[in-house]
PDB file of C-alpha atoms in Angstrom:
ATOM      1  CA  MET A1047     108.958  10.994 217.710  1.00 52.00           C
ATOM      2  CA  PRO A1048     108.567  11.303 214.152  1.00 53.00           C
ATOM      3  CA  PRO A1049     106.235  13.607 212.985  1.00 53.00           C
ATOM      4  CA  PRO A1050     103.704  11.741 211.507  1.00 53.00           C
ATOM      5  CA  TYR A1051     104.312  13.776 207.683  1.00 48.00           C
ATOM      6  CA  PRO A1052     107.417  15.330 206.552  1.00 52.00           C
ATOM      7  CA  LYS A1053     107.105  19.266 206.515  1.00 48.00           C
ATOM      8  CA  SER A1054     107.071  21.017 203.837  1.00 50.00           C
ATOM      9  CA  ALA A1055     108.527  23.416 201.888  1.00 47.00           C
ATOM     10  CA  VAL A1056     106.450  26.839 203.208  1.00 41.00           C
ATOM     11  CA  GLU A1057     106.422  25.143 206.305  1.00 51.00           C
ATOM     12  CA  HIS A1058     109.958  25.699 206.505  1.00 50.00           C
ATOM     13  CA  TYR A1059     110.271  28.810 205.198  1.00 52.00           C
ATOM     14  CA  PRO A1060     107.063  30.755 206.344  1.00 56.00           C
ATOM     15  CA  PHE A1061     107.485  33.697 204.316  1.00 56.00           C
ATOM     16  CA  LEU A1062     106.742  31.377 201.206  1.00 51.00           C
ATOM     17  CA  TRP A1063     103.005  31.832 201.514  1.00 52.00           C
ATOM     18  CA  VAL A1064     103.769  35.752 200.433  1.00 56.00           C
ATOM     19  CA  VAL A1065     105.480  35.401 197.491  1.00 53.00           C
ATOM     20  CA  LEU A1066     103.241  32.314 196.274  1.00 49.00           C
ATOM     21  CA  ALA A1067     100.090  35.149 196.893  1.00 55.00           C
ATOM     22  CA  VAL A1068     102.586  37.809 195.166  1.00 52.00           C
ATOM     23  CA  LEU A1069     103.331  35.366 192.298  1.00 48.00           C
ATOM     24  CA  PHE A1070      99.322  34.223 192.234  1.00 52.00           C
ATOM     25  CA  LEU A1071      98.069  37.678 191.989  1.00 51.00           C
ATOM     26  CA  LEU A1072     100.089  39.513 189.305  1.00 50.00           C
ATOM     27  CA  PRO A1073      99.002  37.820 186.566  1.00 50.00           C
ATOM     28  CA  ALA A1074      95.041  38.796 187.314  1.00 47.00           C
ATOM     29  CA  CYS A1075      96.547  42.353 188.136  1.00 54.00           C
ATOM     30  CA  ARG A1076      98.212  42.947 185.018  1.00 66.00           C
ATOM     31  CA  PRO A1077      95.276  42.952 182.554  1.00 66.00           C
ATOM     32  CA  GLU A1078      93.147  45.621 184.853  1.00 76.00           C
ATOM     33  CA  SER A1079      96.512  47.803 184.645  1.00 80.00           C
ATOM     34  CA  ASP A1080      96.883  47.483 181.549  1.00 85.00           C
ATOM     35  CA  ALA A1081      93.145  48.181 180.693  1.00 89.00           C
ATOM     36  CA  LEU A1082      93.685  51.531 182.886  1.00 91.00           C
ATOM     37  CA  LYS A1083      96.411  52.447 181.098  1.00 91.00           C
ATOM     38  CA  LEU A1084      94.763  52.582 177.400  1.00 92.00           C
ATOM     39  CA  ALA A1085      92.306  54.506 179.241  1.00 92.00           C
ATOM     40  CA  TYR A1086      94.101  56.802 180.262  1.00 93.00           C
ATOM     41  CA  ALA A1087      96.277  56.784 177.330  1.00 92.00           C
ATOM     42  CA  GLY A1088      94.997  59.490 175.430  1.00 91.00           C
ATOM     43  CA  SER A1089      93.579  63.288 176.604  1.00 90.00           C
ATOM     44  CA  PRO A1090      90.936  63.916 179.486  1.00 91.00           C
ATOM     45  CA  ASP A1091      88.028  64.470 177.136  1.00 89.00           C
ATOM     46  CA  THR A1092      88.801  60.301 175.923  1.00 92.00           C
ATOM     47  CA  TRP A1093      89.357  59.220 180.020  1.00 94.00           C
ATOM     48  CA  PRO A1094      86.396  57.239 181.363  1.00 93.00           C
ATOM     49  CA  PRO A1095      83.709  59.035 182.835  1.00 92.00           C
ATOM     50  CA  ALA A1096      84.553  61.006 185.816  1.00 93.00           C
ATOM     51  CA  VAL A1097      81.368  60.101 188.679  1.00 93.00           C
ATOM     52  CA  LEU A1098      79.426  63.206 189.534  1.00 91.00           C
ATOM     53  CA  GLY A1099      77.174  63.800 191.917  1.00 91.00           C
ATOM     54  CA  PRO A1100      73.952  66.439 191.323  1.00 91.00           C
ATOM     55  CA  GLY A1101      74.809  70.344 191.749  1.00 89.00           C
ATOM     56  CA  VAL A1102      78.039  69.089 190.569  1.00 89.00           C
ATOM     57  CA  ASP A1103      79.641  71.049 187.203  1.00 88.00           C
ATOM     58  CA  PRO A1104      78.976  67.984 184.772  1.00 84.00           C
ATOM     59  CA  ASN A1105      82.004  69.205 182.757  1.00 84.00           C
ATOM     60  CA  ALA A1106      84.183  69.026 185.717  1.00 85.00           C
ATOM     61  CA  GLU A1107      87.088  67.646 185.331  1.00 87.00           C
ATOM     62  CA  LEU A1108      90.824  67.684 185.795  1.00 87.00           C
ATOM     63  CA  GLU A1109      93.184  70.425 184.200  1.00 85.00           C
ATOM     64  CA  PRO A1110      96.779  71.280 184.377  1.00 79.00           C
ATOM     65  CA  LEU A1111      97.587  74.572 186.036  1.00 74.00           C
ATOM     66  CA  VAL A1112      97.149  77.563 183.672  1.00 69.00           C
ATOM     67  CA  ARG A1113     100.160  80.344 183.736  1.00 66.00           C
ATOM     68  CA  ASP A1114      99.758  82.152 180.685  1.00 59.00           C
ATOM     69  CA  SER A1115      97.006  84.413 183.272  1.00 53.00           C
ATOM     70  CA  LEU A1116      99.956  85.141 185.857  1.00 55.00           C
ATOM     71  CA  LYS A1117     102.214  87.347 183.489  1.00 63.00           C
ATOM     72  CA  VAL A1118     102.344  90.580 184.702  1.00 71.00           C
ATOM     73  CA  ALA A1119     104.428  93.475 183.625  1.00 79.00           C
ATOM     74  CA  LYS A1120     107.934  92.798 185.111  1.00 85.00           C
ATOM     75  CA  ASN A1121     108.642  96.436 185.790  1.00 90.00           C
ATOM     76  CA  ARG A1122     105.153  96.390 188.066  1.00 91.00           C
ATOM     77  CA  ALA A1123     106.101  93.442 188.905  1.00 92.00           C
ATOM     78  CA  GLU A1124     109.719  94.002 190.155  1.00 94.00           C
ATOM     79  CA  LEU A1125     108.374  97.383 191.965  1.00 95.00           C
ATOM     80  CA  GLY A1126     106.269  95.056 193.724  1.00 95.00           C
ATOM     81  CA  LYS A1127     108.933  92.474 195.114  1.00 96.00           C
ATOM     82  CA  LYS A1128     111.360  95.458 196.306  1.00 96.00           C
ATOM     83  CA  LEU A1129     108.030  97.000 198.626  1.00 97.00           C
ATOM     84  CA  PHE A1130     106.895  92.936 199.572  1.00 97.00           C
ATOM     85  CA  PHE A1131     110.290  92.212 201.011  1.00 97.00           C
ATOM     86  CA  ASP A1132     110.991  95.927 202.245  1.00 97.00           C
ATOM     87  CA  PRO A1133     110.170  96.605 206.278  1.00 96.00           C
ATOM     88  CA  ARG A1134     109.461 100.012 205.750  1.00 96.00           C
ATOM     89  CA  LEU A1135     106.316  99.142 204.536  1.00 96.00           C
ATOM     90  CA  SER A1136     105.308  98.723 208.842  1.00 96.00           C
ATOM     91  CA  ALA A1137     105.323 101.369 211.557  1.00 95.00           C
ATOM     92  CA  SER A1138     108.607  99.860 212.965  1.00 95.00           C
ATOM     93  CA  ASN A1139     109.804  99.566 209.515  1.00 95.00           C
ATOM     94  CA  GLN A1140     110.363  95.841 210.990  1.00 95.00           C
ATOM     95  CA  ILE A1141     108.100  93.916 209.753  1.00 95.00           C
ATOM     96  CA  SER A1142     107.087  93.186 205.878  1.00 96.00           C
ATOM     97  CA  CYS A1143     104.908  91.284 203.296  1.00 96.00           C
ATOM     98  CA  ALA A1144     107.514  88.253 203.582  1.00 96.00           C
ATOM     99  CA  SER A1145     107.544  88.512 207.408  1.00 95.00           C
ATOM    100  CA  CYS A1146     104.251  86.277 207.514  1.00 95.00           C
ATOM    101  CA  HIS A1147     104.353  84.766 203.527  1.00 96.00           C
ATOM    102  CA  ASP A1148     107.944  83.775 203.466  1.00 96.00           C
ATOM    103  CA  PRO A1149     109.254  82.046 200.488  1.00 96.00           C
ATOM    104  CA  ASP A1150     110.965  79.127 202.139  1.00 95.00           C
ATOM    105  CA  LEU A1151     107.580  78.249 203.689  1.00 95.00           C
ATOM    106  CA  ALA A1152     105.651  77.754 200.653  1.00 94.00           C
ATOM    107  CA  TRP A1153     104.885  81.544 201.230  1.00 95.00           C
ATOM    108  CA  GLY A1154     102.783  81.670 204.664  1.00 95.00           C
ATOM    109  CA  ASP A1155     104.874  81.676 208.124  1.00 93.00           C
ATOM    110  CA  GLY A1156     104.470  78.140 208.986  1.00 92.00           C
ATOM    111  CA  ARG A1157     102.747  79.410 212.191  1.00 92.00           C
ATOM    112  CA  ARG A1158      99.071  78.689 214.199  1.00 91.00           C
ATOM    113  CA  GLN A1159      98.918  81.819 214.628  1.00 91.00           C
ATOM    114  CA  SER A1160     100.805  84.825 212.973  1.00 92.00           C
ATOM    115  CA  PHE A1161     102.507  88.031 214.641  1.00 89.00           C
ATOM    116  CA  GLY A1162     102.158  91.089 213.862  1.00 90.00           C
ATOM    117  CA  HIS A1163     103.224  94.693 215.226  1.00 92.00           C
ATOM    118  CA  ASN A1164     104.724  94.789 218.927  1.00 90.00           C
ATOM    119  CA  ARG A1165     104.905  91.066 218.375  1.00 89.00           C
ATOM    120  CA  GLN A1166     101.091  90.875 218.772  1.00 87.00           C
ATOM    121  CA  ARG A1167      99.733  87.410 218.048  1.00 88.00           C
ATOM    122  CA  GLY A1168      96.809  87.107 215.569  1.00 85.00           C
ATOM    123  CA  GLN A1169      93.825  85.156 215.037  1.00 87.00           C
ATOM    124  CA  ARG A1170      94.695  83.059 212.172  1.00 88.00           C
ATOM    125  CA  ASN A1171      98.041  82.185 210.677  1.00 93.00           C
ATOM    126  CA  ALA A1172      99.025  83.225 207.273  1.00 93.00           C
ATOM    127  CA  PRO A1173      97.873  81.535 203.685  1.00 93.00           C
ATOM    128  CA  SER A1174      99.994  80.512 201.468  1.00 94.00           C
ATOM    129  CA  LEU A1175     100.035  82.717 198.459  1.00 95.00           C
ATOM    130  CA  LEU A1176     100.499  80.259 195.950  1.00 92.00           C
ATOM    131  CA  ASN A1177      98.584  80.171 192.550  1.00 91.00           C
ATOM    132  CA  VAL A1178      96.893  83.292 194.604  1.00 92.00           C
ATOM    133  CA  ALA A1179      96.647  85.063 191.059  1.00 90.00           C
ATOM    134  CA  LEU A1180      93.764  81.787 190.438  1.00 87.00           C
ATOM    135  CA  TRP A1181      91.589  83.011 193.761  1.00 90.00           C
ATOM    136  CA  ASP A1182      88.199  84.776 193.426  1.00 90.00           C
ATOM    137  CA  HIS A1183      88.172  85.454 197.125  1.00 92.00           C
ATOM    138  CA  PHE A1184      91.123  86.676 199.522  1.00 93.00           C
ATOM    139  CA  PHE A1185      92.225  86.030 203.291  1.00 91.00           C
ATOM    140  CA  TRP A1186      90.420  82.765 205.252  1.00 91.00           C
ATOM    141  CA  ASP A1187      87.281  84.129 205.656  1.00 90.00           C
ATOM    142  CA  GLY A1188      86.966  85.457 201.548  1.00 91.00           C
ATOM    143  CA  ARG A1189      86.065  88.959 202.544  1.00 92.00           C
ATOM    144  CA  ALA A1190      88.436  91.125 199.819  1.00 92.00           C
ATOM    145  CA  ALA A1191      87.032  90.403 196.234  1.00 93.00           C
ATOM    146  CA  SER A1192      90.809  91.535 194.689  1.00 93.00           C
ATOM    147  CA  LEU A1193      94.288  91.356 195.853  1.00 92.00           C
ATOM    148  CA  GLU A1194      94.478  95.346 195.468  1.00 92.00           C
ATOM    149  CA  GLU A1195      92.307  94.637 198.640  1.00 93.00           C
ATOM    150  CA  GLN A1196      93.329  92.493 200.187  1.00 93.00           C
ATOM    151  CA  VAL A1197      96.993  94.070 199.967  1.00 92.00           C
ATOM    152  CA  LEU A1198      95.732  97.173 202.319  1.00 91.00           C
ATOM    153  CA  GLY A1199      94.436  95.533 204.898  1.00 92.00           C
ATOM    154  CA  PRO A1200      97.748  93.894 206.320  1.00 93.00           C
ATOM    155  CA  LEU A1201      99.210  97.428 205.753  1.00 94.00           C
ATOM    156  CA  GLN A1202      96.991  99.595 207.383  1.00 93.00           C
ATOM    157  CA  ASP A1203      95.459  96.886 210.591  1.00 93.00           C
ATOM    158  CA  GLN A1204      97.485  98.058 213.757  1.00 92.00           C
ATOM    159  CA  ASN A1205      97.374  94.469 214.838  1.00 91.00           C
ATOM    160  CA  GLU A1206      99.651  93.571 211.869  1.00 94.00           C
ATOM    161  CA  MET A1207     101.598  96.247 209.737  1.00 95.00           C
ATOM    162  CA  ASN A1208      99.929  99.806 211.219  1.00 95.00           C
ATOM    163  CA  GLU A1209     100.844 101.539 208.614  1.00 95.00           C
ATOM    164  CA  ASP A1210      99.637 104.793 207.681  1.00 93.00           C
ATOM    165  CA  LEU A1211      99.504 105.161 203.978  1.00 91.00           C
ATOM    166  CA  SER A1212      99.906 108.720 203.557  1.00 88.00           C
ATOM    167  CA  GLY A1213     102.774 108.560 205.802  1.00 92.00           C
ATOM    168  CA  LEU A1214     104.350 105.413 204.090  1.00 93.00           C
ATOM    169  CA  GLU A1215     104.167 106.883 200.723  1.00 93.00           C
ATOM    170  CA  ALA A1216     106.595 110.641 202.053  1.00 93.00           C
ATOM    171  CA  GLU A1217     108.954 107.930 203.063  1.00 94.00           C
ATOM    172  CA  LEU A1218     108.854 105.933 199.907  1.00 94.00           C
ATOM    173  CA  ASN A1219     109.455 108.965 198.148  1.00 92.00           C
ATOM    174  CA  ALA A1220     112.362 110.777 199.320  1.00 92.00           C
ATOM    175  CA  ILE A1221     114.198 106.978 198.711  1.00 92.00           C
ATOM    176  CA  PRO A1222     115.867 106.891 195.240  1.00 90.00           C
ATOM    177  CA  GLU A1223     115.819 103.607 195.220  1.00 89.00           C
ATOM    178  CA  TYR A1224     112.789 103.728 195.057  1.00 92.00           C
ATOM    179  CA  GLN A1225     111.961 106.642 192.210  1.00 89.00           C
ATOM    180  CA  GLN A1226     113.708 105.156 190.006  1.00 88.00           C
ATOM    181  CA  ALA A1227     111.951 102.104 190.325  1.00 91.00           C
ATOM    182  CA  LEU A1228     109.082 103.702 190.255  1.00 91.00           C
ATOM    183  CA  GLN A1229     109.578 105.612 186.895  1.00 90.00           C
ATOM    184  CA  GLU A1230     110.358 102.257 185.049  1.00 89.00           C
ATOM    185  CA  ALA A1231     107.027 100.872 185.942  1.00 91.00           C
ATOM    186  CA  TYR A1232     104.858 103.966 186.186  1.00 91.00           C
ATOM    187  CA  GLY A1233     106.433 106.734 184.377  1.00 90.00           C
ATOM    188  CA  VAL A1234     106.118 108.468 187.377  1.00 89.00           C
ATOM    189  CA  SER A1235     108.336 110.696 190.025  1.00 85.00           C
ATOM    190  CA  LYS A1236     106.266 110.189 192.704  1.00 89.00           C
ATOM    191  CA  ILE A1237     104.559 106.837 194.222  1.00 90.00           C
ATOM    192  CA  SER A1238     100.768 106.683 195.308  1.00 92.00           C
ATOM    193  CA  GLN A1239      99.340 104.545 197.381  1.00 91.00           C
ATOM    194  CA  GLU A1240      97.676 102.731 194.730  1.00 92.00           C
ATOM    195  CA  ASP A1241     101.011 102.637 193.044  1.00 93.00           C
ATOM    196  CA  ILE A1242     101.780 100.201 196.422  1.00 93.00           C
ATOM    197  CA  THR A1243      98.486  98.162 195.993  1.00 94.00           C
ATOM    198  CA  THR A1244      99.098  97.482 192.120  1.00 93.00           C
ATOM    199  CA  ALA A1245     102.919  97.105 192.325  1.00 95.00           C
ATOM    200  CA  LEU A1246     102.588  94.223 195.633  1.00 96.00           C
ATOM    201  CA  ALA A1247      99.508  92.940 193.996  1.00 94.00           C
ATOM    202  CA  ASP A1248     101.028  91.742 190.490  1.00 93.00           C
ATOM    203  CA  PHE A1249     103.998  90.692 191.877  1.00 94.00           C
ATOM    204  CA  GLU A1250     102.633  88.642 194.167  1.00 94.00           C
ATOM    205  CA  ARG A1251     100.094  87.213 190.739  1.00 91.00           C
ATOM    206  CA  GLY A1252     103.359  85.948 189.548  1.00 90.00           C
ATOM    207  CA  ILE A1253     104.114  84.039 192.839  1.00 92.00           C
ATOM    208  CA  TYR A1254     102.722  80.274 191.342  1.00 87.00           C
ATOM    209  CA  SER A1255     103.840  76.092 192.096  1.00 88.00           C
ATOM    210  CA  ARG A1256     105.971  74.579 189.389  1.00 86.00           C
ATOM    211  CA  LYS A1257     104.755  71.952 187.019  1.00 86.00           C
ATOM    212  CA  SER A1258     103.458  68.836 189.070  1.00 89.00           C
ATOM    213  CA  ARG A1259     103.522  65.329 187.530  1.00 92.00           C
ATOM    214  CA  VAL A1260      99.945  65.110 187.155  1.00 92.00           C
ATOM    215  CA  ASP A1261      99.915  68.724 185.432  1.00 90.00           C
ATOM    216  CA  ARG A1262     102.524  66.566 183.057  1.00 92.00           C
ATOM    217  CA  PHE A1263     100.239  63.493 182.704  1.00 93.00           C
ATOM    218  CA  ILE A1264      97.171  65.695 181.593  1.00 92.00           C
ATOM    219  CA  GLU A1265      99.224  67.597 179.355  1.00 91.00           C
ATOM    220  CA  GLY A1266     100.249  63.870 177.360  1.00 91.00           C
ATOM    221  CA  ASP A1267     102.998  62.783 179.307  1.00 93.00           C
ATOM    222  CA  LYS A1268     102.416  59.419 180.003  1.00 91.00           C
ATOM    223  CA  ASP A1269     105.059  58.478 182.007  1.00 93.00           C
ATOM    224  CA  ALA A1270     104.745  61.089 183.863  1.00 94.00           C
ATOM    225  CA  LEU A1271     102.069  59.022 186.940  1.00 94.00           C
ATOM    226  CA  GLU A1272     103.385  55.078 188.134  1.00 93.00           C
ATOM    227  CA  ILE A1273     100.379  52.481 187.337  1.00 93.00           C
ATOM    228  CA  ALA A1274      99.746  52.205 191.339  1.00 92.00           C
ATOM    229  CA  GLU A1275      98.960  56.415 190.669  1.00 94.00           C
ATOM    230  CA  ILE A1276      96.859  56.241 187.795  1.00 94.00           C
ATOM    231  CA  ARG A1277      94.748  53.462 189.749  1.00 93.00           C
ATOM    232  CA  GLY A1278      94.387  56.403 192.250  1.00 93.00           C
ATOM    233  CA  LEU A1279      93.567  59.286 189.867  1.00 94.00           C
ATOM    234  CA  HIS A1280      91.261  56.350 188.386  1.00 94.00           C
ATOM    235  CA  LEU A1281      89.254  56.168 192.346  1.00 94.00           C
ATOM    236  CA  PHE A1282      89.043  60.438 192.258  1.00 94.00           C
ATOM    237  CA  ARG A1283      87.794  60.456 188.969  1.00 93.00           C
ATOM    238  CA  THR A1284      85.181  57.775 189.704  1.00 93.00           C
ATOM    239  CA  LYS A1285      83.898  55.207 192.087  1.00 93.00           C
ATOM    240  CA  ALA A1286      85.813  57.533 195.503  1.00 93.00           C
ATOM    241  CA  ARG A1287      83.720  60.764 193.711  1.00 92.00           C
ATOM    242  CA  CYS A1288      86.488  63.387 195.296  1.00 92.00           C
ATOM    243  CA  LEU A1289      86.238  64.783 192.160  1.00 89.00           C
ATOM    244  CA  ASN A1290      82.975  66.533 193.319  1.00 91.00           C
ATOM    245  CA  CYS A1291      84.768  68.394 195.860  1.00 89.00           C
ATOM    246  CA  HIS A1292      87.892  69.016 194.677  1.00 85.00           C
TER     247      HIS A1292
END
């Protein structure tokens, strides 16, 4: 028995509901998207006001990463790089700073817990060193107030590099390559504990992330973000209130 009425196109092809819905919604979305693009077309001080809670800095706003502060003396940074990748900084001559801060792993170690001297397992993993020059505190618990102070921790810790600093000075001073690098960096012929820590710290201060598309957008490249990403940026700053903590 034939049906009382012929089937419509959408009954024959159910996916047409999706197509029709998209076509119906597109005109409604376009004005909102255009308005959002216009709202974020200028510099951050012209953007819609951020939604900030009590106690949050009223001037809080997204800023591109400032890399000018990361510039360090080239010769000291090059000496620090040699030291950073040299396993002779450990008592076993098998562990370098790069063993736990691997550049191929975003300057961390990719482990649940780091290993150290005699393969001893630590309590935590190694944090990344990306953008470390901008930090105020160091180690996971923030117990060090400077990079120089942080450097001394792993070097001397018996579960990490287990190094005796006076013995390390003598060992490095006997290596011609370090004698030349030290002369270029500090103008002296004998390396000291302070030279080791400042050179390592200066090398680490030069480790930073590449410029992101968000950086470029904030700096004025308005093609750096798609409209969906601009919508996410708007939510981040306003209704979602993410800027209060980030």
